[in-house]
Every structure is written in C-alpha cells, then in structure tokens.
Coordinates of C-alpha atoms and ligand atoms in Angstrom, one line a residue:
M23 CA -23.3 35.8 26.0
T24 CA -26.6 35.7 27.9
E25 CA -29.6 33.6 27.6
A26 CA -32.5 35.4 25.8
Q27 CA -36.2 34.9 26.3
S28 CA -37.6 31.5 26.6
K29 CA -37.7 30.4 22.9
T30 CA -36.7 26.8 23.3
T31 CA -37.4 24.1 20.9
Y32 CA -36.8 20.5 21.4
V33 CA -37.0 18.0 18.6
G34 CA -36.3 14.5 19.6
Y35 CA -36.9 11.7 17.2
Y36 CA -36.3 8.1 17.2
N37 CA -34.6 6.1 14.6
L38 CA -36.1 3.3 12.7
C39 CA -33.1 1.3 11.6
N40 CA -35.0 -0.6 8.9
S41 CA -35.6 2.6 7.0
E42 CA -32.0 2.7 5.7
V43 CA -32.2 0.1 3.0
T44 CA -29.3 -0.8 0.9
K45 CA -28.3 -4.3 -0.1
V46 CA -24.6 -4.8 -0.5
G47 CA -22.0 -7.0 1.2
K48 CA -22.4 -8.0 4.7
V49 CA -22.0 -5.5 7.6
I50 CA -19.8 -6.9 10.3
G51 CA -20.2 -6.1 14.0
I52 CA -17.0 -5.3 15.9
D53 CA -16.5 -5.1 19.6
L54 CA -13.3 -3.1 19.6
G55 CA -12.2 -3.9 23.2
T56 CA -9.5 -2.6 25.4
T57 CA -8.0 -6.0 25.9
N58 CA -9.7 -8.2 23.4
S59 CA -11.8 -7.6 20.3
C60 CA -14.5 -9.7 18.8
V61 CA -16.1 -9.7 15.4
S62 CA -19.5 -11.2 14.4
V63 CA -21.7 -11.4 11.3
V64 CA -25.3 -12.5 10.8
E65 CA -25.6 -15.6 8.8
N66 CA -28.9 -17.4 8.3
D67 CA -30.6 -15.0 10.7
Q68 CA -28.2 -15.8 13.5
P69 CA -25.2 -13.8 14.7
V70 CA -22.1 -16.0 14.5
I71 CA -18.6 -15.2 15.9
I72 CA -15.9 -15.0 13.3
P73 CA -12.8 -16.9 14.5
N74 CA -9.3 -15.6 14.0
P75 CA -6.6 -17.6 12.1
T76 CA -5.6 -19.5 15.3
G77 CA -9.3 -20.4 16.0
G78 CA -9.7 -17.9 18.8
R79 CA -13.2 -16.3 19.2
T80 CA -11.7 -13.1 20.5
T81 CA -8.5 -11.4 19.3
P82 CA -6.1 -9.6 21.7
S83 CA -6.2 -5.9 21.0
V84 CA -2.4 -5.8 20.8
V85 CA -0.2 -4.4 18.1
A86 CA 3.5 -4.9 17.9
F87 CA 6.4 -3.9 15.6
S88 CA 8.9 -6.7 15.5
K89 CA 12.6 -5.9 15.4
N90 CA 12.7 -6.5 11.6
G91 CA 9.9 -4.1 11.1
E92 CA 7.1 -6.6 10.7
R93 CA 3.8 -5.6 12.0
L94 CA 2.0 -8.1 14.3
V95 CA -1.6 -7.9 15.5
G96 CA -3.5 -10.1 17.9
D97 CA -2.2 -13.4 19.4
A98 CA 1.1 -13.1 17.5
A99 CA 1.7 -9.6 19.0
R100 CA 0.7 -10.7 22.5
R101 CA 3.0 -13.7 22.4
Q102 CA 6.1 -11.7 21.7
A103 CA 5.2 -8.9 24.2
V104 CA 7.7 -10.2 26.8
T105 CA 10.7 -9.9 24.6
N106 CA 9.6 -6.8 22.8
S107 CA 7.7 -4.8 25.3
S108 CA 8.8 -1.3 24.2
R109 CA 7.5 -2.0 20.7
T110 CA 4.3 -3.6 21.7
I111 CA 1.1 -1.6 22.2
T112 CA -1.7 -2.8 24.5
S113 CA -4.9 -1.1 25.7
V114 CA -4.7 1.6 23.1
K115 CA -8.5 2.1 23.6
R116 CA -7.6 3.9 26.8
H117 CA -5.9 6.6 24.7
M118 CA -8.6 7.0 22.1
G119 CA -9.5 10.7 21.7
T120 CA -6.4 11.9 23.5
D121 CA -3.2 13.4 22.1
W122 CA -1.2 10.3 23.1
D123 CA 1.1 8.9 20.5
I124 CA 4.0 6.5 20.1
R125 CA 7.1 6.8 18.1
I126 CA 8.5 3.6 16.5
D127 CA 11.4 3.5 14.0
G128 CA 11.1 7.3 13.6
K129 CA 7.4 7.2 12.8
Q130 CA 4.7 8.6 15.0
Y131 CA 1.5 6.6 15.5
K132 CA -1.8 8.0 17.0
P133 CA -4.3 5.9 18.8
Q134 CA -6.6 5.9 15.7
T135 CA -3.8 4.5 13.6
I136 CA -3.0 1.7 16.0
S137 CA -6.7 0.9 16.5
A138 CA -7.0 0.8 12.7
M139 CA -4.4 -1.9 12.6
I140 CA -6.5 -4.1 14.9
L141 CA -9.6 -3.3 12.8
M142 CA -7.7 -4.2 9.6
Q143 CA -6.9 -7.6 11.1
L144 CA -10.6 -8.2 12.1
K145 CA -11.7 -7.1 8.6
K146 CA -9.3 -9.6 7.0
D147 CA -10.4 -12.4 9.3
A148 CA -14.0 -11.6 8.4
E149 CA -13.1 -11.6 4.7
D150 CA -11.3 -15.0 5.0
F151 CA -14.3 -16.4 6.8
L152 CA -17.0 -15.1 4.4
G153 CA -14.9 -15.5 1.3
E154 CA -15.9 -12.0 0.1
P155 CA -14.8 -8.4 0.6
V156 CA -16.0 -6.7 3.7
T157 CA -16.3 -2.9 3.6
E158 CA -19.0 -2.0 6.2
A159 CA -19.1 -2.3 9.9
V160 CA -20.9 -1.3 13.1
I161 CA -18.4 -0.7 15.9
T162 CA -19.2 -0.5 19.6
V163 CA -17.8 1.9 22.1
P164 CA -18.3 2.3 25.9
A165 CA -21.4 4.3 26.7
Y166 CA -19.1 6.7 28.5
F167 CA -17.1 7.6 25.5
N168 CA -17.4 11.3 24.6
D169 CA -17.7 12.8 21.2
V170 CA -14.0 13.0 20.5
Q171 CA -13.5 9.4 21.5
R172 CA -16.4 8.3 19.2
Q173 CA -15.1 10.3 16.3
A174 CA -11.6 8.8 16.8
T175 CA -13.1 5.3 16.7
K176 CA -15.0 6.2 13.5
D177 CA -11.7 7.5 12.0
A178 CA -9.9 4.3 12.9
G179 CA -12.6 2.4 11.0
R180 CA -12.1 4.7 8.0
I181 CA -8.3 4.3 8.1
A182 CA -8.8 0.5 8.1
G183 CA -10.9 0.8 5.0
L184 CA -14.3 0.3 6.7
D185 CA -17.3 2.4 6.2
V186 CA -18.6 2.7 9.8
K187 CA -22.4 2.6 9.5
R188 CA -22.9 3.1 13.2
I189 CA -21.1 3.6 16.4
I190 CA -23.2 1.9 19.1
N191 CA -22.9 1.8 22.8
E192 CA -21.6 -1.5 24.1
P193 CA -24.4 -2.1 26.6
T194 CA -27.1 -1.3 24.0
S195 CA -25.4 -3.8 21.8
A196 CA -25.4 -6.5 24.5
A197 CA -29.1 -5.9 25.2
L198 CA -29.7 -6.2 21.5
S199 CA -28.2 -9.6 21.4
Y200 CA -30.1 -10.5 24.5
G201 CA -33.4 -8.8 23.7
L202 CA -33.9 -10.8 20.7
D203 CA -33.9 -14.2 22.4
H204 CA -36.3 -13.1 25.1
G205 CA -39.1 -10.9 23.9
E206 CA -40.5 -10.0 27.3
A207 CA -40.9 -6.3 28.1
Q208 CA -38.7 -5.4 31.1
K209 CA -36.0 -3.0 32.4
V210 CA -32.6 -4.5 32.4
M211 CA -29.3 -3.5 33.9
V212 CA -26.2 -4.2 31.8
Y213 CA -23.2 -4.4 34.1
D214 CA -20.1 -4.4 31.9
L215 CA -16.7 -4.8 33.4
G216 CA -14.1 -5.4 30.7
G217 CA -10.4 -5.1 30.5
G218 CA -10.2 -1.3 30.9
T219 CA -13.6 0.2 31.3
F220 CA -16.7 -0.2 33.4
D221 CA -20.1 0.7 32.1
V222 CA -23.5 0.3 33.7
S223 CA -26.7 1.0 31.8
I224 CA -30.3 0.7 32.4
I225 CA -32.1 -0.5 29.3
E226 CA -35.8 -0.9 28.6
I227 CA -36.6 -3.8 26.4
G228 CA -40.1 -3.6 24.9
E229 CA -41.7 -5.3 21.9
G230 CA -39.0 -4.7 19.3
L231 CA -37.8 -1.7 21.1
I232 CA -34.7 -1.2 23.1
E233 CA -34.2 2.1 24.9
V234 CA -31.3 3.2 26.9
L235 CA -32.7 4.9 30.0
S236 CA -29.4 5.9 31.6
T237 CA -25.8 5.2 31.6
S238 CA -23.0 5.6 34.1
G239 CA -19.5 4.1 34.6
D240 CA -15.8 4.7 35.0
N241 CA -13.6 4.5 32.0
H242 CA -10.6 3.8 34.1
L243 CA -11.7 0.7 35.8
G244 CA -11.3 -2.9 34.5
G245 CA -9.5 -6.2 34.5
D246 CA -6.2 -4.5 34.0
D247 CA -6.5 -3.0 37.4
F248 CA -7.1 -6.4 39.0
D249 CA -4.0 -7.8 37.2
A250 CA -2.0 -4.8 38.5
R251 CA -3.0 -5.7 42.1
V252 CA -1.9 -9.3 41.7
S253 CA 1.4 -8.1 40.0
D254 CA 2.1 -5.7 42.8
W255 CA 1.5 -8.4 45.3
L256 CA 3.8 -10.8 43.5
V257 CA 6.5 -8.1 43.3
A258 CA 6.2 -7.4 47.1
E259 CA 6.3 -11.1 47.9
F260 CA 9.4 -11.6 45.8
K261 CA 11.0 -8.6 47.4
S262 CA 10.4 -9.9 50.9
E263 CA 11.8 -13.3 50.0
H264 CA 14.8 -12.3 47.8
H265 CA 15.4 -8.7 48.9
T266 CA 15.3 -7.8 45.2
D267 CA 13.0 -5.3 43.4
V268 CA 12.0 -6.7 40.0
S269 CA 9.7 -3.8 39.2
R270 CA 12.3 -2.2 37.0
D271 CA 13.2 -5.4 35.1
V272 CA 11.0 -4.9 32.0
A273 CA 11.1 -8.5 30.8
A274 CA 10.5 -9.9 34.3
M275 CA 7.6 -7.6 34.8
Q276 CA 6.0 -8.6 31.6
R277 CA 6.1 -12.2 32.7
I278 CA 4.7 -11.3 36.1
K279 CA 1.8 -9.4 34.5
E280 CA 0.9 -12.3 32.3
A281 CA 1.1 -14.7 35.2
A282 CA -1.0 -12.3 37.3
E283 CA -3.8 -12.3 34.7
Q284 CA -3.6 -16.0 34.4
A285 CA -3.9 -16.5 38.2
K286 CA -6.8 -14.1 38.3
K287 CA -8.7 -16.1 35.6
E288 CA -8.0 -19.4 37.4
L289 CA -9.3 -17.9 40.6
S290 CA -12.7 -17.4 38.9
T291 CA -13.2 -21.2 39.0
S292 CA -10.6 -22.4 41.7
E293 CA -10.2 -21.5 45.3
S294 CA -6.4 -21.2 45.0
T295 CA -3.7 -21.1 42.3
N296 CA 0.0 -21.5 42.0
V297 CA 2.1 -18.9 40.3
V298 CA 5.4 -20.4 39.1
L299 CA 7.9 -18.3 37.1
P300 CA 11.2 -20.1 36.7
Y301 CA 14.4 -18.1 36.1
L302 CA 12.5 -14.8 36.7
T303 CA 15.7 -12.8 37.3
Q304 CA 19.2 -12.9 38.6
V305 CA 20.2 -12.1 42.2
R306 CA 23.9 -11.7 42.8
G307 CA 24.6 -13.7 39.7
E308 CA 22.3 -16.5 40.5
A309 CA 19.0 -17.3 38.7
V310 CA 16.0 -17.1 41.0
H311 CA 12.5 -18.4 40.6
L312 CA 9.2 -17.0 41.7
E313 CA 6.8 -19.5 43.3
R314 CA 3.7 -18.4 45.2
T315 CA 0.2 -19.6 46.0
L316 CA -2.6 -17.1 45.7
T317 CA -5.9 -17.9 47.3
R318 CA -9.2 -16.5 46.2
T319 CA -9.6 -15.0 49.7
K320 CA -6.3 -13.1 49.3
F321 CA -7.2 -12.0 45.8
N322 CA -10.6 -10.7 47.0
E323 CA -8.8 -8.8 49.7
L324 CA -6.3 -7.3 47.2
T325 CA -9.1 -6.2 44.9
A326 CA -12.0 -5.4 47.2
D327 CA -11.8 -1.6 46.7
L328 CA -11.9 -2.1 42.9
V329 CA -15.1 -4.1 43.2
R330 CA -16.5 -1.4 45.5
R331 CA -15.8 1.2 42.9
T332 CA -18.6 -0.2 40.8
E333 CA -21.2 0.7 43.5
V334 CA -21.6 4.4 42.8
P335 CA -22.1 4.1 39.1
V336 CA -24.7 1.4 39.6
Q337 CA -26.6 3.7 42.0
T338 CA -26.3 6.7 39.7
A339 CA -27.6 4.7 36.7
L340 CA -30.6 3.5 38.7
S341 CA -31.5 6.9 40.0
D342 CA -31.0 8.6 36.6
A343 CA -33.4 6.0 35.2
G344 CA -35.8 6.8 37.9
I345 CA -36.1 3.3 39.2
T346 CA -35.0 1.2 42.1
A347 CA -33.2 -2.1 41.9
S348 CA -36.4 -4.0 42.7
Q349 CA -37.9 -2.8 39.4
L350 CA -35.2 -4.5 37.4
G351 CA -36.4 -7.5 35.4
R352 CA -32.9 -8.8 34.8
V353 CA -29.2 -8.0 35.2
L354 CA -26.9 -8.9 32.3
L355 CA -23.2 -9.4 32.8
V356 CA -20.9 -8.3 30.0
G357 CA -17.1 -8.3 29.8
G358 CA -14.6 -10.9 30.9
S359 CA -14.1 -9.4 34.4
T360 CA -17.7 -10.3 35.3
R361 CA -16.5 -13.9 35.6
I362 CA -14.8 -12.9 38.9
P363 CA -17.0 -14.4 41.7
A364 CA -16.6 -11.3 44.0
V365 CA -17.9 -9.1 41.1
Q366 CA -20.9 -11.4 40.7
Q367 CA -21.6 -11.3 44.5
K368 CA -21.3 -7.5 44.4
V369 CA -23.9 -7.3 41.6
F370 CA -26.2 -9.6 43.6
Q371 CA -25.7 -7.4 46.7
L372 CA -26.5 -4.2 44.8
T373 CA -29.5 -5.4 42.8
G374 CA -30.9 -8.4 44.7
K375 CA -30.9 -10.3 41.4
E376 CA -28.9 -13.3 40.3
P377 CA -27.2 -12.1 37.1
S378 CA -28.3 -13.9 33.8
K379 CA -25.8 -16.5 32.9
N380 CA -27.1 -17.4 29.5
I381 CA -25.3 -14.8 27.5
N382 CA -21.6 -15.0 26.7
P383 CA -20.0 -12.0 28.3
D384 CA -17.1 -11.9 25.7
E385 CA -19.3 -12.3 22.6
C386 CA -22.7 -10.7 23.1
V387 CA -21.5 -7.1 22.4
A388 CA -20.1 -8.0 18.9
Q389 CA -23.2 -10.1 18.2
G390 CA -25.5 -7.2 19.0
A391 CA -23.4 -5.0 16.6
A392 CA -23.7 -7.7 13.9
I393 CA -27.5 -7.8 14.4
L394 CA -27.7 -4.0 14.1
G395 CA -25.5 -4.2 11.0
S396 CA -27.8 -6.7 9.4
T397 CA -30.9 -4.6 10.2
L398 CA -29.2 -1.6 8.7
Q399 CA -29.1 -3.5 5.4
G400 CA -32.8 -3.9 5.5
N401 CA -32.9 -7.4 6.7
A402 CA -35.5 -8.4 9.2
L403 CA -34.4 -8.4 12.8
A404 CA -32.0 -11.3 13.0
A405 CA -32.9 -14.1 15.4
A406 CA -36.3 -12.4 16.2
D407 CA -39.3 -14.7 16.3
T408 CA -41.6 -12.1 14.8
G409 CA -39.5 -10.4 12.2
M410 CA -40.6 -7.1 13.6
D411 CA -38.9 -3.8 13.0
L412 CA -36.3 -2.7 15.5
L413 CA -36.4 0.6 17.2
L414 CA -33.2 1.4 18.9
M415 CA -32.7 4.3 21.1
D416 CA -29.4 5.4 22.5
V417 CA -28.8 8.3 24.8
T418 CA -26.1 11.0 25.2
P419 CA -23.7 9.8 27.9
L420 CA -22.9 13.3 29.3
S421 CA -24.7 16.7 29.3
L422 CA -23.8 19.2 26.6
S423 CA -23.6 22.9 27.3
I424 CA -22.2 26.2 26.1
E425 CA -20.3 28.7 28.1
T426 CA -22.3 31.8 29.0
V427 CA -21.5 35.0 30.9
G428 CA -19.6 34.6 34.1
G429 CA -18.1 31.3 32.9
V430 CA -21.3 29.4 33.6
A431 CA -22.0 26.2 31.7
T432 CA -25.6 26.5 30.3
R433 CA -27.0 23.2 29.4
L434 CA -28.7 22.5 26.0
V435 CA -28.8 18.8 26.1
E436 CA -29.2 16.9 29.4
R437 CA -27.3 13.6 29.8
N438 CA -29.3 10.5 28.9
T439 CA -31.3 12.3 26.2
P440 CA -32.3 9.8 23.5
I441 CA -30.4 10.3 20.3
P442 CA -30.5 11.2 17.5
T443 CA -31.7 14.6 18.7
R444 CA -31.7 18.3 17.9
Y445 CA -31.9 21.1 20.4
S446 CA -32.0 24.8 19.9
R447 CA -31.9 27.7 22.3
V448 CA -31.7 31.5 21.8
F449 CA -29.0 33.5 23.4
S450 CA -28.0 37.2 23.3
T451 CA -24.9 39.4 23.7
A452 CA -23.6 40.4 27.1
A453 CA -22.0 43.7 26.1
A454 CA -23.2 46.7 24.1
Y455 CA -22.2 46.7 20.4
Q456 CA -20.6 43.3 20.6
R457 CA -19.8 42.2 17.0
D458 CA -19.0 38.6 17.6
V459 CA -19.5 35.9 20.1
E460 CA -17.5 32.8 21.0
I461 CA -19.3 29.6 21.4
N462 CA -17.5 27.2 23.7
V463 CA -19.0 23.8 23.6
L464 CA -18.7 21.8 26.8
Q465 CA -19.3 18.2 27.8
G466 CA -19.9 17.3 31.4
E467 CA -22.1 17.6 34.4
R468 CA -20.5 20.5 36.3
T469 CA -22.0 24.0 36.6
M470 CA -18.9 26.0 35.8
A471 CA -17.5 25.9 32.3
R472 CA -13.9 25.4 33.4
D473 CA -14.9 22.2 35.2
N474 CA -16.2 20.6 32.1
K475 CA -14.4 19.3 29.1
S476 CA -14.3 21.9 26.2
I477 CA -14.8 19.8 23.1
G478 CA -14.8 22.7 20.6
K479 CA -14.9 26.5 20.1
F480 CA -15.9 28.8 17.3
R481 CA -16.9 32.4 16.7
L482 CA -20.0 33.8 15.2
K483 CA -18.9 37.1 13.5
G484 CA -20.7 40.0 12.0
I485 CA -23.5 40.6 14.5
R486 CA -25.2 43.9 13.9
R487 CA -24.2 46.7 16.3
A488 CA -26.9 46.8 19.1
P489 CA -27.2 47.3 22.8
A490 CA -26.6 44.3 25.0
G491 CA -29.3 41.7 25.0
V492 CA -30.9 42.8 21.7
P493 CA -29.3 40.4 19.1
Q494 CA -30.9 37.0 18.9
I495 CA -28.4 34.1 18.5
E496 CA -29.9 30.7 18.0
V497 CA -27.6 27.9 19.0
T498 CA -28.4 24.4 17.8
F499 CA -27.0 21.1 18.9
D500 CA -27.5 18.2 16.5
I501 CA -26.5 14.8 17.6
D502 CA -26.6 12.0 15.1
A503 CA -27.3 8.3 15.6
N504 CA -23.6 7.7 16.3
G505 CA -23.6 10.2 19.2
I506 CA -21.6 12.6 17.1
L507 CA -22.3 16.3 17.7
K508 CA -22.6 19.2 15.3
V509 CA -23.1 22.7 16.7
S510 CA -24.3 25.8 14.8
A511 CA -25.0 29.4 15.8
K512 CA -27.2 31.7 13.8
D513 CA -27.8 35.4 14.1
L514 CA -31.6 35.6 13.6
D515 CA -31.4 39.2 12.5
T516 CA -28.8 38.9 9.7
Q517 CA -29.3 35.1 9.2
K518 CA -25.5 34.8 9.4
E519 CA -24.7 31.3 10.4
Q520 CA -21.6 29.5 11.6
S521 CA -21.3 25.9 12.4
I522 CA -18.6 23.8 13.9
T523 CA -16.9 20.7 13.1
I524 CA -15.6 19.9 16.6
T525 CA -12.0 21.1 16.7
A526 CA -10.6 19.4 19.8
D527 CA -6.9 19.2 19.3
D528 CA -6.9 15.5 19.7
R529 CA -9.2 14.9 16.8
M530 CA -7.6 14.0 13.5
S531 CA -8.1 16.4 10.5
D532 CA -9.5 15.0 7.3
S533 CA -6.1 15.3 5.6
E534 CA -4.4 13.4 8.5
I535 CA -7.0 10.7 8.0
Q536 CA -6.4 10.5 4.3
Q537 CA -2.7 10.2 4.9
A538 CA -3.3 7.5 7.5
I539 CA -5.6 5.6 5.1
F540 CA -2.9 5.8 2.4
E541 CA -0.2 4.6 4.8
A542 CA -2.4 1.8 6.1
Q543 CA -3.0 0.6 2.5
A544 CA 0.7 0.9 1.7
Y545 CA 1.6 -1.0 4.8
A546 CA -0.9 -3.8 3.9
G547 CA 0.9 -4.1 0.5
Q548 CA 4.3 -4.1 2.3
D549 CA 3.1 -6.8 4.6
V550 CA 2.1 -9.0 1.8
Q551 CA 5.4 -8.4 0.1
R552 CA 7.3 -9.0 3.3
R553 CA 5.4 -12.3 4.0
E554 CA 6.2 -13.5 0.4
A555 CA 9.9 -12.6 0.9
I556 CA 10.0 -14.5 4.2
E557 CA 8.5 -17.5 2.6
I558 CA 10.8 -17.4 -0.4
T559 CA 14.0 -17.0 1.7
N560 CA 12.9 -19.8 4.0
E561 CA 12.3 -22.1 1.1
A562 CA 15.6 -21.1 -0.4
Q563 CA 17.5 -21.8 2.8
S564 CA 15.9 -25.2 3.1
L565 CA 16.6 -26.0 -0.6
L566 CA 20.2 -25.0 -0.1
A567 CA 20.7 -27.3 2.8
K568 CA 19.0 -30.3 1.1
A569 CA 20.9 -29.7 -2.2
Q570 CA 24.3 -29.5 -0.4
Q571 CA 23.5 -32.7 1.5
A572 CA 22.4 -34.6 -1.7
L573 CA 25.4 -33.3 -3.6
K574 CA 27.7 -34.7 -0.9
E575 CA 26.0 -38.1 -1.0
R576 CA 25.7 -38.5 -4.7
K577 CA 28.9 -36.7 -5.9
K578 CA 30.6 -39.9 -7.0
D579 CA 27.7 -41.0 -9.3
L580 CA 27.3 -37.6 -10.9
D581 CA 28.6 -36.4 -14.2
K582 CA 31.4 -33.8 -13.6
N583 CA 29.6 -31.0 -15.5
A584 CA 26.3 -31.6 -13.7
S585 CA 28.2 -31.5 -10.4
K586 CA 29.9 -28.3 -11.4
Q587 CA 26.6 -26.7 -12.5
I588 CA 24.9 -27.6 -9.2
K589 CA 27.9 -26.2 -7.2
N590 CA 27.7 -22.9 -9.2
E591 CA 24.0 -22.7 -8.6
I592 CA 24.4 -23.3 -4.9
N593 CA 27.0 -20.5 -4.8
A594 CA 24.7 -18.2 -6.7
L595 CA 21.8 -18.8 -4.4
Q596 CA 24.1 -18.3 -1.3
K597 CA 25.3 -15.0 -2.8
A598 CA 21.8 -13.8 -3.5
L599 CA 20.7 -14.7 0.0
S600 CA 23.7 -13.1 1.7
K601 CA 22.9 -9.8 -0.1
F602 CA 19.3 -10.0 0.9
R603 CA 18.1 -7.9 3.9
L604 CA 14.4 -8.1 4.9
D605 CA 14.3 -4.6 6.2
K606 CA 16.1 -3.1 3.2
M607 CA 15.0 -5.3 0.3
T608 CA 14.4 -4.0 -3.2
D609 CA 12.2 -5.8 -5.8
Q610 CA 15.5 -6.7 -7.6
D611 CA 17.0 -8.3 -4.5
L612 CA 13.9 -10.6 -4.1
E613 CA 13.9 -11.3 -7.9
N614 CA 17.6 -12.4 -7.7
V615 CA 16.8 -14.9 -4.9
K616 CA 13.8 -16.2 -6.8
T617 CA 15.8 -16.7 -10.0
A618 CA 18.7 -18.4 -8.3
K619 CA 16.3 -20.6 -6.3
E620 CA 14.4 -21.7 -9.4
A621 CA 17.7 -22.6 -11.2
L622 CA 18.8 -24.7 -8.4
E623 CA 15.4 -26.4 -8.1
R624 CA 15.5 -27.4 -11.7
S625 CA 19.0 -28.9 -11.5
A626 CA 18.3 -30.6 -8.2
A627 CA 15.2 -32.2 -9.7
Q628 CA 17.1 -33.3 -12.8
Y629 CA 20.4 -34.5 -11.3
L630 CA 19.8 -35.2 -7.6
G631 CA 16.2 -36.6 -7.9
M632 CA 15.0 -34.0 -5.4
Ligands
AMP711 P1 -13.1 -7.9 27.7 O1 -12.5 -6.5 27.5 O2 -14.5 -8.0 27.9 O3 -12.5 -8.9 26.7 O4 -12.5 -8.4 29.1 C1 -11.2 -8.7 29.2 C2 -10.9 -8.8 30.7 O5 -11.6 -9.9 31.2 C3 -9.4 -9.0 30.9 O6 -9.0 -8.2 31.9 C4 -9.4 -10.4 31.2 O7 -8.3 -10.7 32.1 C5 -10.7 -10.6 32.0 N1 -11.1 -12.0 32.0 C6 -11.3 -12.8 31.0 N2 -11.6 -14.1 31.5 C7 -11.7 -14.0 32.8 C8 -12.0 -14.9 33.9 N3 -12.3 -16.2 33.6 N4 -11.9 -14.4 35.1 C9 -11.6 -13.2 35.4 N5 -11.3 -12.2 34.5 C10 -11.3 -12.6 33.2

C-alpha cells in the first residue's frame, strides 16, 4: 500500500466528563496495582479510601489457591505465600495483555481472570463498606500500557462483574486528586515508581482542566527490582558465610524476599536495619540462621543503577512536553517506591524541585479515579471549591501506524496526542490490479514496521481492478476515552468498508470473557458454600469435644436412656464428619453434618446443660 495525495483530516476533541449523566449506585475508583491495589469512593464530596476486612488501606495484589482448593486474595494470600509459593500468584499486572497463563489443579488461568479475582475482592470490600451493591468502576492503568493491556484490564473488570466506565492513566488520576486541592494553573511532573512499573508524565493543570502533555516510562522497573537486589545480596552473603546456595530452596527464598522488602522499607526511614531469619535452611543436617545488617549506604550502592534508569524517561517526558525542568510548577511523587530517599534525591537532582509531600503516594491514584467516577455520574467535581466542570485530557502513550510498502511504519497518530481522537488518511495500492490490501496496525516509535508491535491485522477485500495508485483507501483510527483503538478502512470508490476489532492473540474473545464471567460467578457461589461448610464443620468439631467432655463428667447423674441417646448422636456426628471432605463435598454430605449437629445440640442443651 502506498500513501495517496495529501487528504488528511484530523479531528481531535476533548471530553467533558459531566456530559455523561446517569444517576445510579456509586462508581468506585480502583488503582489495580502490581503489588498493591487500592479502592476509593467519593462520599460527601470527598474521596475516601475503602479499607479491606483487616483494616488495611491497600490490599496486596496477590491471589492464591490453597491446597484444599480455597481461593485467597489479598493479605490472606500474601501471608501463606511462603508455604504455598507454587500456587500463589503475585505481580500479575506484569502479564496483562500477554499470553502468559498458569495451570492450577488442571485449570488454566489467564492474567485477566487472576486480576478479576482481585477486582472481585475490592468490589466486595466496597459493597461491605457502602452497604449497597457496586457495579461500576473507573480503573487506572500505567500510562505506558498499550491497547491490548488496557483492553485486558477492562475485560478483567467485566469478569469481576464491574461495568468499567473508564480506564484512566495513573498519573492523570494522581493529578486529578492533587489538582482539586490546589487550583493554581501550572505544569506538574508526576513521577510514579510503584512495585513493578515506572511512569513519568507531564501534566498541565489549569482551571478545571487537567491535560496530559506527555508520558514516558519503563514498565519493567519498580520496587520488586529493588527487593531483588537486596535478596541477591542476602543470598551472596549467606553463601560466603555458610558455603550454601539457598537460591533453589523455594521456601527459604520466599522468606528472603519478604525480609528484603521489609529491610528496604525500613531503610526509607532508618540508616541501617537488621535482617534476621532464624532456621532459614539446613546445612549438613544442622539448622542455620541468616543474620545481617544492611546500611542505607550499601542499599543505595546495590540499587544505584535502578534509580539511574529513571533519568532517561524523565528527560524524554520533559522534551516531549516541550519544556525544561525549570518550567515545572511542582513534582508529585506517586507509588510506594518513591519513599526511598535515593529516589527522592534523584528527582530533586533531575528537576531542581523538592517533590510535594502532601499527597499520599499509595492512595492518590485510587482517589483520583473515584473523583472521575463521581463526575461521570453527573456530580459536581468532588472536593473542588468552585464546583466547576472537569475537562480531562489524556494522551496516547505510543504512536500508531500502519505498515506501508517496503515494510515502513507510516504514522497516523503521534504519541502524546490527546484522546479521544479520530484520524484519517488516504492510501492507495502498490501493485496493478490489486484486489485487496492488508492493514497491519502497529504501535511504537520505530520507523520500520517489524520493529514495532503489531496489535492487529485485517484485509480490505473487493477493491475494483485498477492500476497501482488509483484506488483510494481511507484508513481511520478512532481512539476512545479509554485509549482503546478501533481501525477501519474504506474503499472510497466502492464504499466497501472493513473495520477491525483488534485481534492480537493475547486478547480474550467475547466468548472467552463470557465463560470467565460465568466461572467467576460460579466460583463466588462456591466460595460462599465452602466458607459455610468450614464454619459448620468447625462448630461441629467443637460441639463434639465439649459434649464428650460433659458426658464424661455427668454420666453418673444422667438417665441411662439420655446417656445412650447422646452417645448415639455423638457417633452419628462423628460418622457424618468422617465422611465429609471439603474438596469433594456434595450438598447431601453437608446436610448430613448439619442434621447430626443439630440433633446433638438439642440433646446437649436438654441433658448436659450446654
Ligand atoms: P505501589 O505499587 O505503589 O503500591 O508500590 C508498592 C511498592 O512500594 C512495593 O515495591 C513496596 O515494597 C514499595 N514500598 C512501599 N512502602 C515503601 C517504603 N516505605 N519504602 C520503600 N519502598 C516502599
């Protein structure tokens, strides 16, 4: 395909969030993080953080399948990670939009399905907190996420039973939470170093307007990498002392990883920390302990190159926004890893600005999403003094092109174009009498098609026979407010049109999503039943123990028939319990335990005073 004459149309429009007015239940804002997730909702015009059942304000993005098949999410999953590492999934966000999967108990799980489990937990926490059903959400993603990753995130929301009203970039969301407290017009840098990703964005905050001018980053850089450096150091230290390599001991490594993260966090406020892991492993039949002191200086040395890796994206974001650091009004720090003093020093060194300390780096992203959720429902801008409308402009994180003759990537949408947007360009055929053309949609900054990521392909067929360069094929890119792309191609002669739903292999089909929704709901039902079964059997065990003890103590005073009846009921309950298997229970098995338990409860109350 070649490019035809210069008929190029550009239609960029901005989105006034308040125009979509529907009043229903509350829309929650979710920061679906690599390491931790956070959920917020606007109440009385203020975004509040929804705590999880253990009172935590963030929830570990960890999913586990316990040995008896129970599904655990959050703190519970993280706690058991040491003893069940092969069935525990962490940092699934790193796999979003890829063909990664995991097989557990013969069942295959995609990243969307695992993420959906986290979202279901957050949804439930929000419902418990609000005392009403929650069906709508705004979910945040790193600015660097491509179309496939955004779509996968949206699909995860659908699987979890959430209507995802918007996918919003994390730095935009952070600025949203910040911009409302401080109305002054300014350009702001959002430096977001989380658990697994680094994003830097330049944002313009005006009166009621937040515009993303540029974004850059590295979606494989984050706190996990800092933990790994400390873990590697601990392993090396242990090796030099005990001449033993623990790196293949899965349980020991899990403990080392946890201790490494803990040490890293402590070094954000202390100059040195002790890592103590008793009974870490066995060396020649003897238990050995790990005990080491890590200083902040050593930690900085181990991680200096990671901190340095944030330099280039910062410079790229500044130059893409067409400004120098001195024109920045403020620098916002987002993500738990920005608590590391060396990171804060690096930000100061790069920008000459003391980063703002008055936003909570763990919570502001979810808060911004909640604020957007609330405005999408037609509410006035939460927490704003003026009640003005909110104009929110995001940008495309990477350039979008199609492949043209000679394998060249011809750009239709430059990176950092505000979205939603629509862009058309007319192309023609490269060969005489060509009847169809292939449209290969590419994402990336490179000039040759093969160096960019192909995110979808389709063919426009039935072009009228004509010499090369005569047919007029209009290719249109449409990017919606979520950053999700639709591409269409139209033969202007025959008006034949073909459009694409992006068909990257790693994207889930509609039927796969429906299946996953069905399974997620079935699993939620199973979880309730399983929890009920666990409660009943625990109560039954405790009743049995108490009744046996009371019977022993009071046998002499009891009527013979009563004593016999209680013994029979104890036997019946023991029998029902012995047949009961949590992983293979039927409704009848559970019913048998319930009936036997109730019978024993009645007699124990009547004859044993229990
Ligand atoms: P986020 O994805 O924003 O929740 O960031 C999580 C990352 O922040 C994890 O790698 C944490 O270990 C890290 N983190 C949290 N608190 C601290 C702290 N006080 N010092 C250093 N890193 C931290």
